Amino acid sequence: KRVAILISGRGSNMTALIEAAADPEFPAEIALVLSNRADAGGLVRAAEAGIATAVIDHKAYGSRAEFDAAMDARLRAENIDLVCLAGFMRLLTDGFVEGWRDRMINIHPSLLPLFPGLHTHERALEAGMRLHGCTVHFVRAQMDSGPIIGQAAVPIALDDTPDTLSKRVLTAEHQLYPLALALVASGLATVEDERLKLHEDLP
Ligand code: GRF
């Protein structure tokens, strides 16, 4: 499977996916890293790893639909099978999301359905949670929703700050995302009736 990773920033999850996919046994190849920002730190790291990169600057387009159409065209031109969102900070149009239905996954830094949206670590602390974590899910039109592929939980310490907590969650993200991508890319994880279906053998 040919995978594109969409980023907007430092790309630490992107790096975790690239490193996992360097193993010849991994069921997917990272074929493209696409950023909406030319200054995304992850682009440098992807290039260093020998991965093709592209920038599609959302500010160059008059509407979300035109921006998404440009990304869609690029992904299809590169024969991409699966899209991984990894710190990609643009809302996607329903049309784009539908076009990649069950072929686009995202990592979110909370135990969904708790805390969709931004500032998840602050909000988990504010709520007095003793556990927090991250989720990889298939992407649906509604932000941070969709069938959940996997989650990883971390404890919250009483003296945690958003910064210390986010670091602990990020370490879990880097472990979870490659596992979730491998499940989807191998065909062992699919969607049935809007829930995850795990196959014991390849379907
Ligand atoms: C991660 O916490 C991810 O879960 C969230 O944005 C952050 C991106 O970090 N969606 P990085 O760019 O992968 O380092």
XYZ file of C-alpha atoms in Angstrom, residues 48-186:
139
model
C 16.342 13.533 5.170
C 14.695 10.116 5.246
C 14.531 10.093 1.454
C 10.748 10.480 1.233
C 9.155 12.576 -1.535
C 7.641 15.784 -0.174
C 5.135 18.310 -1.508
C 3.740 21.606 -0.275
C 0.205 22.667 -1.159
C -0.272 26.028 0.515
C -3.884 26.529 1.539
C -3.420 30.293 1.330
C -2.956 29.984 -2.437
C -6.550 28.769 -2.862
C -9.778 30.749 -2.718
C -11.766 28.142 -0.821
C -11.414 24.978 1.213
C -12.966 23.038 -1.681
C -10.311 24.249 -4.141
C -7.499 23.498 -1.672
C -8.876 20.023 -1.006
C -9.295 19.401 -4.762
C -5.619 20.261 -5.290
C -4.579 17.839 -2.547
C -6.895 15.164 -3.900
C -5.448 15.529 -7.400
C -1.901 15.235 -6.076
C -2.691 12.163 -3.990
C -4.358 10.452 -6.941
C -1.510 11.427 -9.297
C 0.868 9.692 -6.878
C -1.323 6.553 -6.767
C -1.831 6.890 -3.020
C -3.907 4.136 -1.401
C -4.041 5.385 2.198
C -3.811 8.826 3.826
C -2.511 9.384 7.363
C -3.272 12.722 9.002
C -0.458 13.514 11.446
C -0.809 16.940 12.980
C -2.551 18.249 9.852
C -4.258 21.396 11.099
C -6.796 22.121 8.338
C -10.446 21.114 8.441
C -11.259 18.935 5.441
C -14.368 19.296 3.280
C -17.009 16.583 3.296
C -16.222 15.889 -0.364
C -12.555 15.195 0.314
C -13.365 13.055 3.344
C -15.917 11.022 1.359
C -13.410 10.523 -1.457
C -11.029 8.852 0.991
C -13.650 7.073 3.059
C -12.134 4.151 4.998
C -8.770 5.005 3.407
C -7.869 7.971 5.611
C -6.905 7.756 9.289
C -6.028 10.353 11.928
C -4.294 10.467 15.285
C -5.871 12.565 17.994
C -4.322 13.289 21.408
C -7.186 12.155 23.644
C -9.215 9.064 24.385
C -12.051 9.820 21.965
C -14.954 10.440 22.169
C -13.621 12.505 25.100
C -12.044 15.825 24.183
C -12.364 16.232 20.424
C -10.837 19.441 19.091
C -7.908 21.455 20.417
C -6.171 21.819 23.808
C -6.922 18.250 24.829
C -4.225 18.062 27.531
C -5.399 21.220 29.284
C -8.966 19.957 29.145
C -8.132 16.489 30.526
C -6.292 18.128 33.440
C -9.108 20.610 33.975
C -11.622 17.752 34.139
C -9.572 16.002 36.837
C -9.020 12.908 34.686
C -6.539 10.345 36.033
C -6.121 8.716 32.609
C -5.562 10.309 29.226
C -4.217 9.071 25.913
C -4.508 9.020 22.168
C -6.718 7.543 19.480
C -6.229 6.501 15.868
C -9.498 6.481 13.936
C -10.903 6.409 10.416
C -11.774 9.952 9.355
C -15.355 11.074 8.978
C -16.762 14.491 8.082
C -17.318 15.446 11.702
C -13.981 16.426 13.241
C -12.298 13.799 15.433
C -15.044 11.248 14.870
C -15.090 7.930 13.014
C -14.540 4.243 13.763
C -11.742 3.828 16.296
C -8.836 1.597 15.247
C -6.823 1.757 18.460
C -6.186 3.736 21.612
C -3.351 4.015 24.103
C -3.875 5.271 27.655
C -1.371 6.990 29.931
C -1.718 7.887 33.623
C -2.088 11.491 34.691
C 0.188 12.492 37.582
C -1.114 14.936 40.160
C 1.663 17.378 39.351
C 1.284 17.120 35.563
C 1.171 20.259 33.468
C -0.159 20.334 29.897
C 3.467 20.142 28.802
C 4.498 17.110 30.863
C 1.240 15.340 29.996
C 1.513 16.066 26.287
C 5.010 14.551 26.228
C 3.764 11.340 27.842
C 0.864 11.133 25.378
C 3.150 11.870 22.426
C 5.370 8.908 23.304
C 2.240 6.741 23.269
C 1.181 8.268 19.925
C 4.475 7.239 18.368
C 3.866 3.642 19.425
C 0.180 3.519 18.527
C 0.138 5.115 15.081
C 2.459 2.627 13.326
C 0.486 -0.289 14.831
C -2.820 1.173 13.649
C -1.481 1.912 10.171
C -0.133 -1.629 9.902
C -3.551 -3.054 10.800
C -5.284 -0.969 8.135
C -2.638 -1.332 5.429
C -2.519 -5.110 5.818
